[in-house]
């Protein structure tokens, strides 16, 4: 095992986790202080032609075949819902990178096939699985609420957005953690019998 490469990867991963955390804070603060329009994409009127008869709220402009809605002077709730599509993924990315950095540090301290590493891998896997679903649900609900606040007649329920393939990657990490844990216990049993 190349410890220099693993140590460098752990450092880079930790730095990326910190950068994602700073982006999370910076995006939240700057966006809430911004006084510009809030825009959202919707597929509800994908085939509709732009006209003055679209059922949208006052102060909302529709563009792009009525798939992009923009609210001038949005409310605090609309601005927060606009952030709901971005912030959950930044927080998820920061925490996932932090957990991965901890996993690599455990590999450096104790070696790759230990109980601590298998536990860290399982924790990372469960976090990626649950975090993907939770971040996707928050982002989907925020977008649905934002569309509903601009076009009250659009009755779309909350959806889960984002890369759902991460759920499979998380479950694979959980399974690999369990396999590694069994391997560690088998090795201990084998060393005890010799």
Tab-separated table of N, CA and C in Angstrom, residues 29-91:
chain	number	residue	atom	x	y	z
A	29	UNK	N	-25.527	32.584	2.794
A	29	UNK	CA	-25.501	33.985	3.215
A	29	UNK	C	-25.695	34.922	2.034
A	30	UNK	N	-24.924	34.721	0.958
A	30	UNK	CA	-25.020	35.642	-0.176
A	30	UNK	C	-26.376	35.574	-0.854
A	31	UNK	N	-26.954	34.386	-0.921
A	31	UNK	CA	-28.251	34.257	-1.593
A	31	UNK	C	-29.377	34.902	-0.789
A	32	UNK	N	-29.318	34.777	0.512
A	32	UNK	CA	-30.365	35.392	1.339
A	32	UNK	C	-30.247	36.912	1.345
A	33	UNK	N	-29.032	37.445	1.142
A	33	UNK	CA	-28.842	38.893	1.103
A	33	UNK	C	-29.060	39.477	-0.289
A	34	UNK	N	-29.130	38.619	-1.299
A	34	UNK	CA	-29.343	39.056	-2.681
A	34	UNK	C	-30.751	39.609	-2.837
A	35	UNK	N	-30.890	40.622	-3.676
A	35	UNK	CA	-32.226	41.177	-3.899
A	35	UNK	C	-32.692	40.973	-5.341
A	36	UNK	N	-32.079	40.045	-6.058
A	36	UNK	CA	-32.455	39.771	-7.441
A	36	UNK	C	-33.649	38.840	-7.548
A	37	UNK	N	-33.991	38.528	-8.781
A	37	UNK	CA	-35.107	37.626	-9.048
A	37	UNK	C	-34.774	36.203	-8.604
A	38	UNK	N	-35.822	35.438	-8.329
A	38	UNK	CA	-35.692	34.012	-8.054
A	38	UNK	C	-36.359	33.280	-9.210
A	39	UNK	N	-35.621	32.358	-9.824
A	39	UNK	CA	-36.152	31.635	-10.986
A	39	UNK	C	-36.169	30.136	-10.709
A	40	UNK	N	-37.099	29.451	-11.369
A	40	UNK	CA	-37.223	28.007	-11.213
A	40	UNK	C	-37.658	27.406	-12.545
A	41	UNK	N	-37.196	26.200	-12.812
A	41	UNK	CA	-37.584	25.459	-14.016
A	41	UNK	C	-38.762	24.553	-13.691
A	42	UNK	N	-39.701	24.474	-14.604
A	42	UNK	CA	-40.823	23.553	-14.455
A	42	UNK	C	-41.124	22.913	-15.804
A	43	UNK	N	-41.561	21.678	-15.785
A	43	UNK	CA	-41.930	20.989	-17.021
A	43	UNK	C	-43.434	20.982	-17.231
A	44	UNK	N	-44.167	21.669	-16.351
A	44	UNK	CA	-45.623	21.608	-16.398
A	44	UNK	C	-46.178	22.099	-17.723
A	45	UNK	N	-45.645	23.218	-18.219
A	45	UNK	CA	-46.147	23.790	-19.475
A	45	UNK	C	-45.157	23.573	-20.606
A	46	UNK	N	-44.486	22.477	-20.636
A	46	UNK	CA	-43.423	22.250	-21.609
A	46	UNK	C	-43.868	22.519	-23.042
A	47	UNK	N	-45.054	22.123	-23.401
A	47	UNK	CA	-45.523	22.289	-24.776
A	47	UNK	C	-46.428	23.501	-24.973
A	48	UNK	N	-46.564	24.316	-23.952
A	48	UNK	CA	-47.442	25.487	-24.059
A	48	UNK	C	-46.711	26.626	-24.749
A	49	UNK	N	-47.468	27.405	-25.468
A	49	UNK	CA	-46.920	28.613	-26.077
A	49	UNK	C	-47.063	29.745	-25.067
A	50	UNK	N	-46.112	30.665	-25.091
A	50	UNK	CA	-46.185	31.789	-24.166
A	50	UNK	C	-47.378	32.662	-24.513
A	51	UNK	N	-48.145	32.979	-23.510
A	51	UNK	CA	-49.278	33.876	-23.714
A	51	UNK	C	-49.561	34.582	-22.399
A	52	UNK	N	-50.418	35.557	-22.449
A	52	UNK	CA	-50.753	36.300	-21.245
A	52	UNK	C	-51.744	35.555	-20.371
A	53	UNK	N	-52.272	34.442	-20.845
A	53	UNK	CA	-53.315	33.748	-20.093
A	53	UNK	C	-52.788	32.613	-19.207
A	54	UNK	N	-51.479	32.493	-19.033
A	54	UNK	CA	-50.945	31.454	-18.156
A	54	UNK	C	-51.311	31.772	-16.713
A	55	UNK	N	-51.706	30.770	-15.947
A	55	UNK	CA	-52.123	31.001	-14.556
A	55	UNK	C	-50.933	31.134	-13.607
A	56	UNK	N	-50.254	32.293	-13.690
A	56	UNK	CA	-49.110	32.522	-12.818
A	56	UNK	C	-49.412	33.679	-11.876
A	57	UNK	N	-48.677	33.718	-10.770
A	57	UNK	CA	-48.894	34.757	-9.760
A	57	UNK	C	-48.442	36.119	-10.270
A	58	UNK	N	-48.861	37.141	-9.564
A	58	UNK	CA	-48.500	38.505	-9.927
A	58	UNK	C	-47.001	38.712	-9.706
A	59	UNK	N	-46.356	39.365	-10.658
A	59	UNK	CA	-44.924	39.633	-10.567
A	59	UNK	C	-44.053	38.515	-11.113
A	60	UNK	N	-44.669	37.448	-11.621
A	60	UNK	CA	-43.912	36.319	-12.161
A	60	UNK	C	-43.832	36.455	-13.670
A	61	UNK	N	-42.644	36.264	-14.210
A	61	UNK	CA	-42.438	36.279	-15.660
A	61	UNK	C	-42.156	34.857	-16.125
A	62	UNK	N	-42.794	34.457	-17.206
A	62	UNK	CA	-42.566	33.122	-17.785
A	62	UNK	C	-41.757	33.283	-19.061
A	63	UNK	N	-40.816	32.375	-19.263
A	63	UNK	CA	-40.012	32.412	-20.481
A	63	UNK	C	-39.664	30.995	-20.893
A	64	UNK	N	-39.102	30.871	-22.080
A	64	UNK	CA	-38.673	29.565	-22.559
A	64	UNK	C	-39.811	28.583	-22.682
A	65	UNK	N	-40.822	28.907	-23.453
A	65	UNK	CA	-42.009	28.059	-23.600
A	65	UNK	C	-42.656	27.788	-22.250
A	66	UNK	N	-42.613	28.774	-21.394
A	66	UNK	CA	-43.253	28.730	-20.075
A	66	UNK	C	-42.658	27.662	-19.167
A	67	UNK	N	-41.405	27.283	-19.400
A	67	UNK	CA	-40.770	26.314	-18.513
A	67	UNK	C	-39.891	26.994	-17.470
A	68	UNK	N	-39.636	28.265	-17.616
A	68	UNK	CA	-38.821	29.014	-16.641
A	68	UNK	C	-39.679	30.138	-16.075
A	69	UNK	N	-39.857	30.104	-14.759
A	69	UNK	CA	-40.636	31.128	-14.073
A	69	UNK	C	-39.688	31.944	-13.205
A	70	UNK	N	-39.817	33.274	-13.267
A	70	UNK	CA	-38.984	34.163	-12.461
A	70	UNK	C	-39.872	35.114	-11.677
A	71	UNK	N	-39.632	35.202	-10.383
A	71	UNK	CA	-40.387	36.086	-9.498
A	71	UNK	C	-39.532	37.303	-9.179
A	72	UNK	N	-40.027	38.497	-9.569
A	72	UNK	CA	-39.371	39.732	-9.168
A	72	UNK	C	-39.741	40.035	-7.733
A	73	UNK	N	-38.820	40.558	-6.959
A	73	UNK	CA	-38.981	40.835	-5.526
A	73	UNK	C	-39.635	39.651	-4.798
A	74	UNK	N	-38.910	38.529	-4.710
A	74	UNK	CA	-39.459	37.327	-4.064
A	74	UNK	C	-39.569	37.488	-2.552
A	75	UNK	N	-40.424	36.669	-1.963
A	75	UNK	CA	-40.559	36.651	-0.506
A	75	UNK	C	-39.371	35.903	0.107
A	76	UNK	N	-39.236	35.999	1.414
A	76	UNK	CA	-38.167	35.291	2.125
A	76	UNK	C	-38.343	33.783	1.943
A	77	UNK	N	-39.596	33.314	1.976
A	77	UNK	CA	-39.862	31.894	1.780
A	77	UNK	C	-39.451	31.422	0.393
A	78	UNK	N	-39.713	32.238	-0.628
A	78	UNK	CA	-39.315	31.865	-1.985
A	78	UNK	C	-37.796	31.847	-2.117
A	79	UNK	N	-37.127	32.812	-1.507
A	79	UNK	CA	-35.670	32.845	-1.561
A	79	UNK	C	-35.081	31.621	-0.833
A	80	UNK	N	-35.677	31.260	0.301
A	80	UNK	CA	-35.209	30.083	1.048
A	80	UNK	C	-35.480	28.803	0.257
A	81	UNK	N	-36.647	28.723	-0.400
A	81	UNK	CA	-36.954	27.537	-1.207
A	81	UNK	C	-36.011	27.429	-2.395
A	82	UNK	N	-35.599	28.576	-2.942
A	82	UNK	CA	-34.636	28.560	-4.036
A	82	UNK	C	-33.305	27.988	-3.558
A	83	UNK	N	-32.932	28.295	-2.329
A	83	UNK	CA	-31.716	27.731	-1.748
A	83	UNK	C	-31.850	26.241	-1.479
A	84	UNK	N	-33.076	25.783	-1.249
A	84	UNK	CA	-33.318	24.377	-0.935
A	84	UNK	C	-32.920	23.428	-2.038
A	85	UNK	N	-32.764	23.921	-3.242
A	85	UNK	CA	-32.321	23.065	-4.333
A	85	UNK	C	-30.812	22.904	-4.387
A	86	UNK	N	-30.091	23.817	-3.727
A	86	UNK	CA	-28.643	23.829	-3.804
A	86	UNK	C	-27.963	23.423	-2.499
A	87	UNK	N	-28.422	24.003	-1.411
A	87	UNK	CA	-27.737	23.800	-0.125
A	87	UNK	C	-27.708	22.358	0.366
A	88	UNK	N	-28.791	21.580	0.220
A	88	UNK	CA	-28.700	20.196	0.709
A	88	UNK	C	-27.579	19.403	0.047
A	89	UNK	N	-27.357	19.639	-1.249
A	89	UNK	CA	-26.307	18.898	-1.951
A	89	UNK	C	-24.923	19.357	-1.531
A	90	UNK	N	-24.757	20.661	-1.246
A	90	UNK	CA	-23.459	21.139	-0.760
A	90	UNK	C	-23.151	20.564	0.626
A	91	UNK	N	-24.145	20.539	1.493
A	91	UNK	CA	-23.955	19.973	2.830
A	91	UNK	C	-23.676	18.473	2.742
